[in-house]
GROMACS .gro file of C-alpha atoms in nm:
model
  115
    1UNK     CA    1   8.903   5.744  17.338
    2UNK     CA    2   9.104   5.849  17.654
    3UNK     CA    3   8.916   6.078  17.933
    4UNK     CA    4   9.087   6.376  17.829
    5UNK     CA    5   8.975   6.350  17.508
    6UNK     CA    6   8.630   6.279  17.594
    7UNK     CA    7   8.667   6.543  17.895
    8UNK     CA    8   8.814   6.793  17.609
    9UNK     CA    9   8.490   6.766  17.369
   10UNK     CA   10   8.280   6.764  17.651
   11UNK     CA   11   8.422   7.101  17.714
   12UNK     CA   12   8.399   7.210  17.359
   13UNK     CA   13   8.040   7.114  17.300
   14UNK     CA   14   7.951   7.288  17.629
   15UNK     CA   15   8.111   7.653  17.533
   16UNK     CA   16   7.955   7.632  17.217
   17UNK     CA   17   7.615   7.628  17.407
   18UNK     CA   18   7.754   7.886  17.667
   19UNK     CA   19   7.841   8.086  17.372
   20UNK     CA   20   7.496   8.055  17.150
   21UNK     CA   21   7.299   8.082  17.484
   22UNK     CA   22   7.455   8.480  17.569
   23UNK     CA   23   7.445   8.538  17.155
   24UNK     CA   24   7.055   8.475  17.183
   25UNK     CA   25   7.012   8.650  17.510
   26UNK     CA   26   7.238   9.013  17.389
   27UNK     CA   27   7.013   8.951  17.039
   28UNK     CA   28   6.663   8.906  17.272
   29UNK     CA   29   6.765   9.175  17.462
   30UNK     CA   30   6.873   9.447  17.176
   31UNK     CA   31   6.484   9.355  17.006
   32UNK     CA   32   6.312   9.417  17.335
   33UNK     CA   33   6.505   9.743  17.403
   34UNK     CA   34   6.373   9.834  17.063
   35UNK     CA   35   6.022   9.749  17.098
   36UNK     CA   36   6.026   9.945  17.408
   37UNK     CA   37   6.223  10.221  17.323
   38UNK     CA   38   6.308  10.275  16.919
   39UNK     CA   39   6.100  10.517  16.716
   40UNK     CA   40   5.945  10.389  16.399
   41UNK     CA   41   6.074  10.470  16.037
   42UNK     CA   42   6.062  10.401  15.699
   43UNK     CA   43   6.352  10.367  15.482
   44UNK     CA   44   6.503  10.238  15.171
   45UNK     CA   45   6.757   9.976  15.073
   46UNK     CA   46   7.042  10.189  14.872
   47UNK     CA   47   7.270   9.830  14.822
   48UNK     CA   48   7.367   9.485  14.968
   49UNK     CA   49   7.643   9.427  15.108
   50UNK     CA   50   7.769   9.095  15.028
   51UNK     CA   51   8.053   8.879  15.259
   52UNK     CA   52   8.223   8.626  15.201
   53UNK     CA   53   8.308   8.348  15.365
   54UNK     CA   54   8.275   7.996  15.524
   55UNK     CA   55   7.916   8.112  15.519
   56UNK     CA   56   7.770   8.380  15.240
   57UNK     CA   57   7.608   8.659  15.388
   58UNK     CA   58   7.428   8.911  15.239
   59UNK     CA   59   7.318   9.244  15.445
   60UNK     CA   60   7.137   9.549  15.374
   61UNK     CA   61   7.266   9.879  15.371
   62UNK     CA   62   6.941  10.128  15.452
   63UNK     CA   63   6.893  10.506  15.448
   64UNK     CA   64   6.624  10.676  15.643
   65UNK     CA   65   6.553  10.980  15.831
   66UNK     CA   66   6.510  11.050  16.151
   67UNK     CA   67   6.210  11.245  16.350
   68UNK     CA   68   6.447  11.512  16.369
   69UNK     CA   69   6.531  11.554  15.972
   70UNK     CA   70   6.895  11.358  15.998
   71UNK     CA   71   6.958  11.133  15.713
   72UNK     CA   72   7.081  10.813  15.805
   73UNK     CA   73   7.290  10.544  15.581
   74UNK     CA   74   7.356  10.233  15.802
   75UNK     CA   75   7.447   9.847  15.747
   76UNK     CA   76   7.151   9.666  15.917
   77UNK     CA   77   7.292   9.396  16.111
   78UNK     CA   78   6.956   9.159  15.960
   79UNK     CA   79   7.161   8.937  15.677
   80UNK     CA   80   7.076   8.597  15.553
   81UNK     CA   81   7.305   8.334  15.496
   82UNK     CA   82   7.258   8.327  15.062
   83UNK     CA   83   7.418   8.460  14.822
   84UNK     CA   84   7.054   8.615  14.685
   85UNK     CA   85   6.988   8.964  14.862
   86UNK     CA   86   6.670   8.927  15.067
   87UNK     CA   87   6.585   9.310  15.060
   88UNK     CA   88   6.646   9.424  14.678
   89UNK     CA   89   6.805   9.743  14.604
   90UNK     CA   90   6.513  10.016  14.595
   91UNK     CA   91   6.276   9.807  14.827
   92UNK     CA   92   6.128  10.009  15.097
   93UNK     CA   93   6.173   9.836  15.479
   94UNK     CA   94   6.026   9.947  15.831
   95UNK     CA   95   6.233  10.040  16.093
   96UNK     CA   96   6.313  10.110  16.454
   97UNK     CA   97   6.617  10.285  16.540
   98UNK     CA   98   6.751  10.398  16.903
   99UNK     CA   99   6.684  10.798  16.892
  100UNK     CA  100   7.022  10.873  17.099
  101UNK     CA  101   7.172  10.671  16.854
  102UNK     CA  102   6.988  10.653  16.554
  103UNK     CA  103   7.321  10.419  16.377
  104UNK     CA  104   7.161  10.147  16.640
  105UNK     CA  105   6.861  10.033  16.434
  106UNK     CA  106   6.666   9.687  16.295
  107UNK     CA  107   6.459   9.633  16.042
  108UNK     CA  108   6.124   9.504  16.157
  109UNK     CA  109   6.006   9.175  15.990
  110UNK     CA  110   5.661   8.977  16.054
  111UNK     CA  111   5.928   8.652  16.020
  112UNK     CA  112   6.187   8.742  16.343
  113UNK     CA  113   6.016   8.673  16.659
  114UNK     CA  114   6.177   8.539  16.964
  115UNK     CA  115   5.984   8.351  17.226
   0.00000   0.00000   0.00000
């Protein structure tokens, strides 16, 4: 291999780093605010929302209501990379969504931690 190839995968692998390093961070970031900040609610999975792709992900779609009465229908942004829906239609989740922006939510697993 030449030094511009070498100096061109070099440069490659180190944006894909750059890249997964502010991913993690704006993800960290979002479930802090949350913890901090998002009011607690319970809601249920109306359907899946299935995409496809290199990679299979399914999604769920949740309703829930807010502390103020509004009923809110929202693709959660939690998916998992399998064609088999990880929240069933009709299965009942825990919440926290942003109260000026209750369309701003996650579902609250024991599994999703960040350290």
């Amino acid at each position: 291999m030449d030094s511009w190839t070498k100096l061109f995968i070099a440069a490659i692998l180190i944006m894909t780093v750059v890249l997964a390093v502010i991913t993690y961070l704006k993800a960290k970031r979002h479930y802090d605010r949350m913890q901090q900040h998002g009011l607690r609610a319970s809601g249920v999975v109306v359907r899946n929302k299935i995409s496809w792709g290199r990679t299979t992900t399914v999604r769920p779609i949740v309703r829930f209501v807010t502390q103020d009465g509004r009923t809110i229908e929202g693709l959660s942004t939690s998916g998992v990379a399998f064609a088999v829906p990880r929240y069933p239609e009709g299965a009942k989740v825990a919440l926290l969504y942003d109260p000026e922006n209750p369309h701003d939510f996650m579902l609250v697993s024991a599994d999703r931690r960040y350290l």
